[in-house]
Short mmCIF file of C-alpha atoms in Angstrom, two decimals:
data_model
loop_
_atom_site.label_atom_id
_atom_site.label_comp_id
_atom_site.label_asym_id
_atom_site.label_seq_id
_atom_site.Cartn_x
_atom_site.Cartn_y
_atom_site.Cartn_z
CA MET A 1 -130.19 -14.76 -108.42
CA LYS A 2 -126.67 -13.95 -107.26
CA LYS A 3 -126.69 -10.70 -105.27
CA ILE A 4 -128.12 -11.21 -101.78
CA ALA A 5 -128.73 -8.55 -99.11
CA VAL A 6 -128.62 -9.61 -95.46
CA VAL A 7 -130.20 -7.13 -93.03
CA GLY A 8 -128.76 -7.38 -89.53
CA ALA A 9 -125.18 -8.12 -88.43
CA GLY A 10 -125.87 -9.91 -85.19
CA ILE A 11 -125.14 -13.62 -84.82
CA THR A 12 -127.91 -14.76 -87.20
CA GLY A 13 -127.09 -12.19 -89.88
CA VAL A 14 -123.35 -12.85 -89.77
CA THR A 15 -123.73 -16.64 -89.86
CA THR A 16 -126.16 -16.21 -92.77
CA ALA A 17 -123.78 -13.92 -94.64
CA TYR A 18 -120.96 -16.40 -94.08
CA ALA A 19 -122.98 -19.43 -95.21
CA LEU A 20 -124.11 -17.59 -98.35
CA SER A 21 -120.62 -16.26 -99.15
CA LYS A 22 -119.19 -19.78 -98.85
CA ARG A 23 -121.72 -20.86 -101.46
CA GLY A 24 -120.49 -18.19 -103.90
CA PHE A 25 -123.25 -15.60 -103.50
CA GLU A 26 -122.42 -11.89 -103.65
CA VAL A 27 -123.49 -10.81 -100.19
CA THR A 28 -124.02 -7.32 -98.79
CA LEU A 29 -124.46 -7.20 -95.01
CA TYR A 30 -126.33 -4.21 -93.55
CA ASP A 31 -126.37 -3.04 -89.93
CA ARG A 32 -127.09 0.27 -88.25
CA GLN A 33 -124.20 -0.13 -85.83
CA ARG A 34 -120.60 0.71 -86.76
CA TYR A 35 -119.50 -2.87 -86.14
CA ALA A 36 -120.97 -6.36 -86.12
CA ALA A 37 -122.53 -7.87 -82.98
CA MET A 38 -123.11 -4.63 -81.09
CA GLU A 39 -126.66 -5.30 -79.87
CA THR A 40 -128.17 -8.59 -78.69
CA SER A 41 -125.04 -10.50 -79.77
CA TYR A 42 -122.76 -8.36 -77.64
CA ALA A 43 -122.83 -9.80 -74.10
CA ASN A 44 -125.18 -12.75 -73.72
CA GLY A 45 -124.75 -15.59 -71.22
CA GLY A 46 -122.09 -17.23 -73.36
CA GLN A 47 -123.68 -20.67 -73.50
CA LEU A 48 -123.96 -23.00 -76.48
CA SER A 49 -126.68 -24.89 -74.71
CA ALA A 50 -128.67 -27.65 -76.36
CA SER A 51 -129.58 -28.55 -72.77
CA ASN A 52 -131.55 -25.28 -72.54
CA ALA A 53 -133.63 -26.02 -75.63
CA GLU A 54 -136.90 -26.48 -73.77
CA VAL A 55 -139.45 -24.05 -75.23
CA TRP A 56 -141.32 -21.79 -72.80
CA ASN A 57 -144.83 -22.77 -73.99
CA HIS A 58 -145.94 -24.51 -70.81
CA TRP A 59 -148.67 -23.82 -68.26
CA ALA A 60 -145.99 -23.63 -65.54
CA THR A 61 -144.46 -20.66 -67.34
CA VAL A 62 -147.85 -18.94 -67.52
CA ALA A 63 -148.42 -19.46 -63.80
CA LYS A 64 -145.02 -18.02 -62.94
CA GLY A 65 -145.58 -15.03 -65.22
CA VAL A 66 -148.85 -14.17 -63.46
CA LYS A 67 -147.33 -14.76 -60.01
CA TRP A 68 -144.29 -12.55 -60.70
CA MET A 69 -146.03 -9.76 -62.62
CA PHE A 70 -145.65 -7.19 -59.84
CA THR A 71 -142.28 -8.40 -58.48
CA GLN A 72 -139.62 -6.14 -59.97
CA GLN A 73 -136.76 -8.60 -59.35
CA ALA A 74 -138.60 -11.65 -60.70
CA PRO A 75 -136.78 -13.91 -63.19
CA PHE A 76 -139.74 -13.60 -65.59
CA LEU A 77 -141.37 -10.16 -65.62
CA VAL A 78 -144.30 -9.04 -67.77
CA HIS A 79 -145.07 -5.34 -67.55
CA PRO A 80 -148.87 -5.09 -67.23
CA ALA A 81 -149.33 -2.16 -69.66
CA PRO A 82 -151.20 -3.70 -72.61
CA THR A 83 -150.27 -3.24 -76.25
CA TRP A 84 -151.77 -4.99 -79.25
CA HIS A 85 -148.38 -6.51 -80.07
CA LYS A 86 -148.00 -7.96 -76.58
CA LEU A 87 -151.57 -9.25 -76.41
CA SER A 88 -151.41 -10.89 -79.84
CA TRP A 89 -148.04 -12.43 -78.98
CA PHE A 90 -149.31 -13.96 -75.75
CA ALA A 91 -152.42 -15.28 -77.47
CA GLN A 92 -150.21 -17.12 -79.95
CA PHE A 93 -147.93 -18.22 -77.09
CA LEU A 94 -150.87 -19.93 -75.38
CA ALA A 95 -151.87 -21.52 -78.68
CA GLY A 96 -148.39 -23.06 -78.87
CA ILE A 97 -148.68 -24.96 -75.57
CA PRO A 98 -150.00 -28.18 -77.22
CA ARG A 99 -146.82 -28.25 -79.36
CA TYR A 100 -144.48 -27.95 -76.35
CA ARG A 101 -142.97 -31.41 -76.71
CA ASP A 102 -142.64 -31.42 -80.51
CA ASN A 103 -141.09 -27.95 -80.59
CA THR A 104 -138.66 -28.78 -77.80
CA VAL A 105 -137.51 -31.92 -79.62
CA ALA A 106 -137.11 -30.00 -82.90
CA THR A 107 -135.11 -27.27 -81.13
CA VAL A 108 -132.75 -29.83 -79.55
CA ARG A 109 -132.06 -31.36 -82.95
CA MET A 110 -131.27 -27.95 -84.42
CA ALA A 111 -128.95 -27.15 -81.51
CA ILE A 112 -127.00 -30.39 -81.91
CA ALA A 113 -126.61 -29.84 -85.65
CA ALA A 114 -125.61 -26.20 -85.13
CA ARG A 115 -122.63 -26.81 -82.87
CA GLU A 116 -120.91 -29.06 -85.41
CA HIS A 117 -121.11 -26.29 -88.03
CA LEU A 118 -119.99 -23.67 -85.52
CA TYR A 119 -116.94 -25.63 -84.36
CA ALA A 120 -115.95 -26.39 -87.95
CA TRP A 121 -116.25 -22.74 -89.01
CA ALA A 122 -114.22 -21.54 -86.03
CA GLU A 123 -111.45 -24.03 -86.75
CA GLU A 124 -111.43 -23.34 -90.48
CA GLU A 125 -111.32 -19.57 -90.03
CA GLY A 126 -109.04 -19.50 -86.99
CA ILE A 127 -111.55 -17.73 -84.72
CA ALA A 128 -110.53 -17.52 -81.05
CA PHE A 129 -113.55 -16.88 -78.82
CA ASP A 130 -112.73 -18.31 -75.37
CA LEU A 131 -114.32 -21.64 -76.27
CA ARG A 132 -114.69 -24.11 -73.40
CA ARG A 133 -116.10 -27.53 -74.26
CA GLN A 134 -116.60 -28.55 -70.63
CA GLY A 135 -120.36 -29.02 -70.56
CA ILE A 136 -123.14 -27.21 -68.68
CA LEU A 137 -124.43 -28.06 -65.22
CA HIS A 138 -128.07 -27.34 -64.31
CA ILE A 139 -128.48 -26.88 -60.56
CA TYR A 140 -131.55 -27.50 -58.32
CA ARG A 141 -132.11 -26.66 -54.66
CA ASP A 142 -135.20 -28.82 -54.05
CA LYS A 143 -136.79 -32.09 -55.10
CA PRO A 144 -139.73 -30.61 -57.10
CA GLY A 145 -137.38 -28.62 -59.33
CA PHE A 146 -135.12 -31.64 -59.79
CA GLU A 147 -138.02 -33.95 -60.67
CA ARG A 148 -139.41 -31.51 -63.21
CA ALA A 149 -135.93 -31.36 -64.76
CA ARG A 150 -135.95 -35.16 -64.95
CA ALA A 151 -139.13 -34.98 -67.04
CA VAL A 152 -137.56 -32.31 -69.28
CA THR A 153 -134.49 -34.52 -69.69
CA GLN A 154 -136.68 -37.26 -71.13
CA VAL A 155 -138.03 -34.82 -73.73
CA LEU A 156 -134.52 -33.61 -74.59
CA ALA A 157 -133.44 -37.24 -75.06
CA GLN A 158 -136.05 -37.62 -77.81
CA GLY A 159 -134.08 -34.99 -79.71
CA GLY A 160 -130.82 -36.88 -79.24
CA LEU A 161 -129.35 -35.04 -76.24
CA GLU A 162 -127.61 -36.92 -73.43
CA ARG A 163 -128.08 -35.19 -70.06
CA ARG A 164 -127.39 -37.14 -66.87
CA PRO A 165 -128.45 -36.58 -63.25
CA VAL A 166 -125.70 -35.80 -60.74
CA SER A 167 -125.63 -35.81 -56.95
CA PRO A 168 -124.54 -32.82 -54.84
CA GLU A 169 -121.16 -34.53 -54.43
CA GLU A 170 -120.80 -34.94 -58.19
CA MET A 171 -121.86 -31.31 -58.68
CA ARG A 172 -118.98 -30.13 -56.49
CA ALA A 173 -116.58 -32.38 -58.36
CA ILE A 174 -117.70 -30.68 -61.59
CA GLU A 175 -117.49 -27.18 -60.02
CA PRO A 176 -115.62 -27.09 -56.68
CA THR A 177 -116.07 -23.33 -56.17
CA LEU A 178 -119.90 -23.51 -56.04
CA HIS A 179 -121.35 -22.59 -52.62
CA GLY A 180 -124.81 -23.43 -51.27
CA GLN A 181 -127.01 -26.44 -50.56
CA TYR A 182 -128.42 -28.37 -53.53
CA TYR A 183 -130.70 -31.35 -54.01
CA GLY A 184 -128.99 -32.35 -57.25
CA GLY A 185 -128.29 -31.37 -60.82
CA PHE A 186 -128.21 -32.42 -64.45
CA TYR A 187 -125.00 -32.34 -66.46
CA THR A 188 -124.70 -32.09 -70.26
CA GLN A 189 -121.11 -32.86 -71.18
CA THR A 190 -121.52 -32.00 -74.87
CA ASP A 191 -122.54 -28.36 -74.27
CA ALA A 192 -120.01 -25.53 -74.39
CA THR A 193 -119.41 -21.84 -73.71
CA GLY A 194 -117.60 -18.90 -75.26
CA ASP A 195 -117.72 -15.22 -76.12
CA ILE A 196 -120.46 -14.55 -78.68
CA HIS A 197 -119.08 -11.12 -79.56
CA LYS A 198 -115.62 -12.48 -80.37
CA PHE A 199 -117.09 -15.30 -82.42
CA THR A 200 -119.47 -13.08 -84.39
CA THR A 201 -116.89 -10.41 -85.21
CA GLY A 202 -114.42 -13.10 -86.20
CA LEU A 203 -116.93 -14.76 -88.51
CA ALA A 204 -117.91 -11.38 -89.99
CA ALA A 205 -114.26 -10.84 -90.92
CA ALA A 206 -114.17 -14.33 -92.42
CA ALA A 207 -117.28 -13.56 -94.50
CA GLN A 208 -115.52 -10.48 -95.84
CA ARG A 209 -112.54 -12.63 -96.82
CA HIS A 210 -114.98 -14.79 -98.76
CA GLY A 211 -116.24 -11.71 -100.63
CA ALA A 212 -119.05 -10.31 -98.49
CA VAL A 213 -119.42 -6.51 -98.46
CA THR A 214 -120.37 -4.83 -95.20
CA ARG A 215 -122.53 -1.72 -94.87
CA TYR A 216 -122.02 -0.84 -91.22
CA GLY A 217 -123.55 2.36 -89.88
CA ALA A 218 -126.36 1.86 -92.40
CA HIS A 219 -129.81 2.74 -91.09
CA VAL A 220 -132.20 0.67 -93.23
CA ALA A 221 -135.22 2.89 -93.77
CA ASP A 222 -137.11 0.68 -96.17
CA VAL A 223 -137.05 -2.73 -97.85
CA ARG A 224 -139.17 -3.39 -100.92
CA THR A 225 -139.60 -6.22 -103.37
CA ASP A 226 -141.31 -6.39 -106.74
CA GLY A 227 -141.06 -10.15 -107.00
CA ASN A 228 -137.96 -9.94 -109.21
CA GLY A 229 -135.56 -8.52 -106.63
CA ALA A 230 -135.29 -6.40 -103.51
CA THR A 231 -134.42 -2.74 -102.97
CA ILE A 232 -132.75 -1.60 -99.76
CA ALA A 233 -133.08 2.10 -98.89
CA CYS A 234 -130.61 3.11 -96.21
CA THR A 235 -128.87 6.15 -94.75
CA ILE A 236 -125.10 6.11 -94.26
CA ASP A 237 -123.31 9.16 -92.84
CA GLY A 238 -126.35 11.29 -93.60
CA HIS A 239 -126.59 10.20 -97.24
CA THR A 240 -129.59 8.15 -98.39
CA THR A 241 -128.98 5.50 -101.02
CA GLN A 242 -130.96 2.74 -102.68
CA GLU A 243 -129.30 -0.52 -103.62
CA ARG A 244 -130.78 -3.25 -105.73
CA HIS A 245 -130.31 -6.96 -104.94
CA ASP A 246 -131.67 -10.18 -106.33
CA ALA A 247 -133.00 -11.23 -102.92
CA VAL A 248 -132.95 -10.23 -99.26
CA VAL A 249 -132.64 -12.20 -96.01
CA ILE A 250 -134.10 -10.47 -92.94
CA CYS A 251 -131.98 -11.22 -89.86
CA ALA A 252 -132.87 -8.08 -87.92
CA GLY A 253 -133.75 -9.62 -84.56
CA SER A 254 -136.54 -7.79 -82.76
CA PHE A 255 -136.82 -5.33 -85.66
CA SER A 256 -137.70 -8.11 -88.11
CA ARG A 257 -141.43 -7.72 -87.47
CA ALA A 258 -141.55 -4.17 -88.84
CA LEU A 259 -139.43 -5.04 -91.89
CA ALA A 260 -141.51 -8.13 -92.58
CA ALA A 261 -144.68 -6.05 -92.56
CA ARG A 262 -143.22 -3.87 -95.33
CA LEU A 263 -142.63 -7.04 -97.33
CA GLY A 264 -146.13 -8.40 -96.83
CA ASP A 265 -145.25 -10.98 -94.17
CA HIS A 266 -146.28 -11.41 -90.53
CA VAL A 267 -143.33 -12.33 -88.30
CA ASN A 268 -144.58 -11.82 -84.77
CA VAL A 269 -141.25 -11.37 -83.01
CA TYR A 270 -141.41 -9.75 -79.57
CA PRO A 271 -138.37 -8.11 -77.89
CA VAL A 272 -137.74 -9.89 -74.57
CA LYS A 273 -135.07 -8.06 -72.59
CA GLY A 274 -132.30 -9.98 -70.90
CA TYR A 275 -129.52 -8.69 -68.67
CA SER A 276 -125.93 -9.65 -67.99
CA VAL A 277 -123.00 -8.57 -65.87
CA THR A 278 -119.39 -9.22 -66.79
CA VAL A 279 -117.16 -9.47 -63.75
CA GLN A 280 -113.53 -8.51 -64.29
CA LEU A 281 -111.39 -11.01 -62.37
CA ASP A 282 -108.51 -8.68 -61.61
CA ASP A 283 -106.72 -10.67 -58.91
CA ALA A 284 -105.52 -14.24 -58.51
CA ALA A 285 -107.91 -14.91 -55.61
CA SER A 286 -110.97 -13.99 -57.69
CA GLN A 287 -109.73 -16.03 -60.63
CA ALA A 288 -109.39 -19.05 -58.36
CA ALA A 289 -112.82 -18.46 -56.74
CA ALA A 290 -114.75 -18.04 -60.02
CA PRO A 291 -116.25 -21.14 -61.65
CA ASN A 292 -114.65 -22.86 -64.60
CA ALA A 293 -117.77 -24.88 -65.38
CA SER A 294 -120.84 -23.23 -66.89
CA LEU A 295 -123.96 -23.32 -64.75
CA LEU A 296 -127.70 -22.80 -65.26
CA ASP A 297 -129.82 -22.17 -62.17
CA ASP A 298 -133.35 -23.12 -63.23
CA ALA A 299 -135.07 -21.58 -60.22
CA THR A 300 -133.63 -18.12 -60.82
CA LYS A 301 -133.20 -18.48 -64.62
CA ILE A 302 -129.58 -17.32 -64.26
CA VAL A 303 -126.62 -18.70 -66.23
CA CYS A 304 -122.90 -18.17 -65.87
CA SER A 305 -119.86 -18.74 -68.08
CA ARG A 306 -116.14 -18.28 -67.62
CA LEU A 307 -114.65 -16.26 -70.46
CA GLY A 308 -110.92 -16.76 -70.48
CA ALA A 309 -108.82 -16.34 -67.35
CA ASP A 310 -109.98 -12.90 -66.29
CA ARG A 311 -113.73 -12.60 -67.07
CA PHE A 312 -116.86 -14.15 -65.60
CA ARG A 313 -120.27 -13.58 -67.27
CA VAL A 314 -123.57 -13.93 -65.39
CA ALA A 315 -126.83 -13.43 -67.30
CA GLY A 316 -130.52 -14.05 -67.10
CA THR A 317 -134.09 -12.84 -66.59
CA ALA A 318 -136.77 -12.25 -69.20
CA GLU A 319 -138.54 -8.89 -69.24
CA PHE A 320 -141.50 -8.06 -71.50
CA ALA A 321 -141.25 -4.27 -71.78
CA GLY A 322 -141.30 -3.59 -75.51
CA PHE A 323 -138.25 -1.94 -77.05
CA ASN A 324 -137.02 -0.50 -73.77
CA ARG A 325 -133.25 -1.01 -73.47
CA ASP A 326 -132.75 0.66 -70.09
CA ILE A 327 -130.41 -1.13 -67.71
CA ARG A 328 -132.48 -1.15 -64.53
CA ALA A 329 -130.75 -1.48 -61.14
CA GLU A 330 -133.50 -3.70 -59.72
CA ARG A 331 -132.98 -6.15 -62.58
CA ILE A 332 -129.20 -6.22 -62.23
CA ALA A 333 -129.44 -6.75 -58.45
CA PRO A 334 -130.54 -10.43 -58.65
CA LEU A 335 -127.53 -11.23 -60.83
CA MET A 336 -125.17 -9.63 -58.32
CA ASP A 337 -126.92 -11.32 -55.39
CA TRP A 338 -126.55 -14.68 -57.13
CA ILE A 339 -122.79 -14.14 -57.53
CA HIS A 340 -122.41 -13.21 -53.88
CA GLN A 341 -124.38 -16.27 -52.75
CA CYS A 342 -122.89 -18.87 -55.09
CA PHE A 343 -119.34 -17.52 -55.43
CA PRO A 344 -118.80 -15.30 -52.37
CA HIS A 345 -115.02 -15.03 -52.77
CA VAL A 346 -115.19 -13.45 -56.22
CA GLU A 347 -114.34 -9.75 -56.05
CA THR A 348 -117.08 -7.65 -57.69
CA ARG A 349 -115.50 -4.20 -57.58
CA ARG A 350 -115.36 -3.99 -61.38
CA VAL A 351 -118.53 -5.16 -63.11
CA ILE A 352 -119.95 -4.20 -66.52
CA PRO A 353 -123.78 -4.37 -66.77
CA TRP A 354 -125.56 -4.88 -70.09
CA ALA A 355 -129.06 -5.43 -71.48
CA GLY A 356 -130.21 -6.74 -74.86
CA LEU A 357 -133.47 -7.57 -76.63
CA ARG A 358 -133.93 -11.23 -77.48
CA PRO A 359 -136.15 -11.72 -80.56
CA VAL A 360 -138.76 -14.27 -79.48
CA MET A 361 -141.47 -15.90 -81.57
CA PRO A 362 -144.69 -16.95 -79.78
CA ASP A 363 -144.04 -20.67 -80.35
CA MET A 364 -140.31 -20.21 -79.51
CA MET A 365 -139.35 -21.55 -82.95
CA PRO A 366 -137.15 -19.39 -85.20
CA ARG A 367 -138.64 -18.19 -88.47
CA VAL A 368 -136.34 -19.63 -91.14
CA GLY A 369 -136.95 -19.78 -94.88
CA PRO A 370 -138.84 -17.97 -97.63
CA GLY A 371 -141.47 -15.29 -97.22
CA ARG A 372 -144.45 -14.52 -99.40
CA SER A 373 -142.26 -13.10 -102.15
CA PRO A 374 -139.88 -15.51 -103.92
CA ARG A 375 -137.07 -12.98 -103.32
CA VAL A 376 -137.54 -12.62 -99.55
CA PHE A 377 -136.20 -14.92 -96.84
CA TYR A 378 -136.07 -14.86 -93.03
CA ASN A 379 -133.68 -16.07 -90.36
CA THR A 380 -134.88 -14.52 -87.13
CA GLY A 381 -136.78 -15.07 -83.88
CA HIS A 382 -134.31 -17.37 -82.11
CA GLY A 383 -135.21 -16.16 -78.61
CA HIS A 384 -132.84 -17.23 -75.83
CA LEU A 385 -130.99 -19.63 -78.17
CA GLY A 386 -129.70 -17.28 -80.84
CA TRP A 387 -126.08 -18.36 -80.68
CA THR A 388 -126.92 -21.98 -79.95
CA LEU A 389 -129.09 -22.36 -83.09
CA SER A 390 -127.51 -19.80 -85.43
CA ALA A 391 -125.14 -22.01 -87.42
CA ALA A 392 -127.89 -24.52 -88.20
CA THR A 393 -130.49 -21.94 -89.21
CA ALA A 394 -127.88 -20.11 -91.33
CA GLU A 395 -127.26 -23.32 -93.23
CA MET A 396 -131.00 -23.87 -93.58
CA VAL A 397 -131.71 -20.43 -95.03
CA ALA A 398 -128.61 -20.54 -97.27
CA GLN A 399 -129.84 -23.84 -98.71
CA SER A 400 -133.27 -22.28 -99.23
CA VAL A 401 -131.73 -19.34 -101.11
CA ALA A 402 -129.55 -21.66 -103.18
CA LEU A 403 -132.59 -23.75 -104.16
CA ALA A 404 -134.51 -20.62 -105.16
CA ALA A 405 -131.53 -19.42 -107.19
CA ARG A 406 -131.42 -22.66 -109.16
CA ARG A 407 -135.13 -22.31 -109.91
CA ALA A 408 -134.92 -18.63 -110.89
#
């Protein structure tokens, strides 16, 4: 078992292709876009955030979802139109609530392991991606939000994460440009930020240097396995081809569910849309007024990251609307309002909006490892922590493939 197909060239597919190539496998990486990282891995919030590893399976999340259902600018928006996929997903989401603590702890441990791999790969391959290892500050405007965060901090500590409370004065020492009144915050010094697109494209090039073959612009129409290998049917430049591999790893994000069904597996990924705006800091005054620290506002579910000297990324919200990729003005508005409130001296004349579909499993845990067939593997469903977890899950699935290869 030497020839491995990887379907999907976002962050999980590229890290998987890289980890497999480093182990000597002959990897072919498929993606329908002309380049790597052109969908959900294009313009996320930029955080490598073990401190945001809390899973969503909590009754407080359910209450907020019901409360905000008909508020178009809500941080968490569920469109009421029912589909079987949505209903089945939410049923499994509710079933995952008893595992909230265990899954959060497991996610923290993955996140901590992942960043060591990611930093090592970037250094080894010379990948520049606007990395800032200056921590992440969670901000709270009232005591109830702060006290709930204190309880979450205790759960994160069980997974090995150090996150400390900070006063409003300490918050302003960490980020002097932040405006507004705050009750307090929590600071995770070991977290970091960067540009996911730059990292992913850089690692894709590194995988190619290690022998991986890329099939960009390849629309994968079908994936089949007979138990002895996998066949990928795809269309490139109008020509349909079939290529045979010894095994396949599905890293197709929100599209993994449909591909898994063809392979006899149930991977109940749901596409949860998130939005971002990238503010171009074109003048010295805006560059000075924009934050250097990365922030996470728990009340609004908005994050921000500084990307180099002249860019500022603000992202957030979770919208359950199926495979709709429309960039809606009423969903971008809260991000812009947040900038104007928290960083009023940043010029927002030139802003690039974006939306992407996060692949979310009902229990918020990524699906990593073998499928029903001995020649099928998965690395998908990372939700809001795709970049944060990707290096660890890539190593996990590469080890799984290597073990299967030795047994074959």
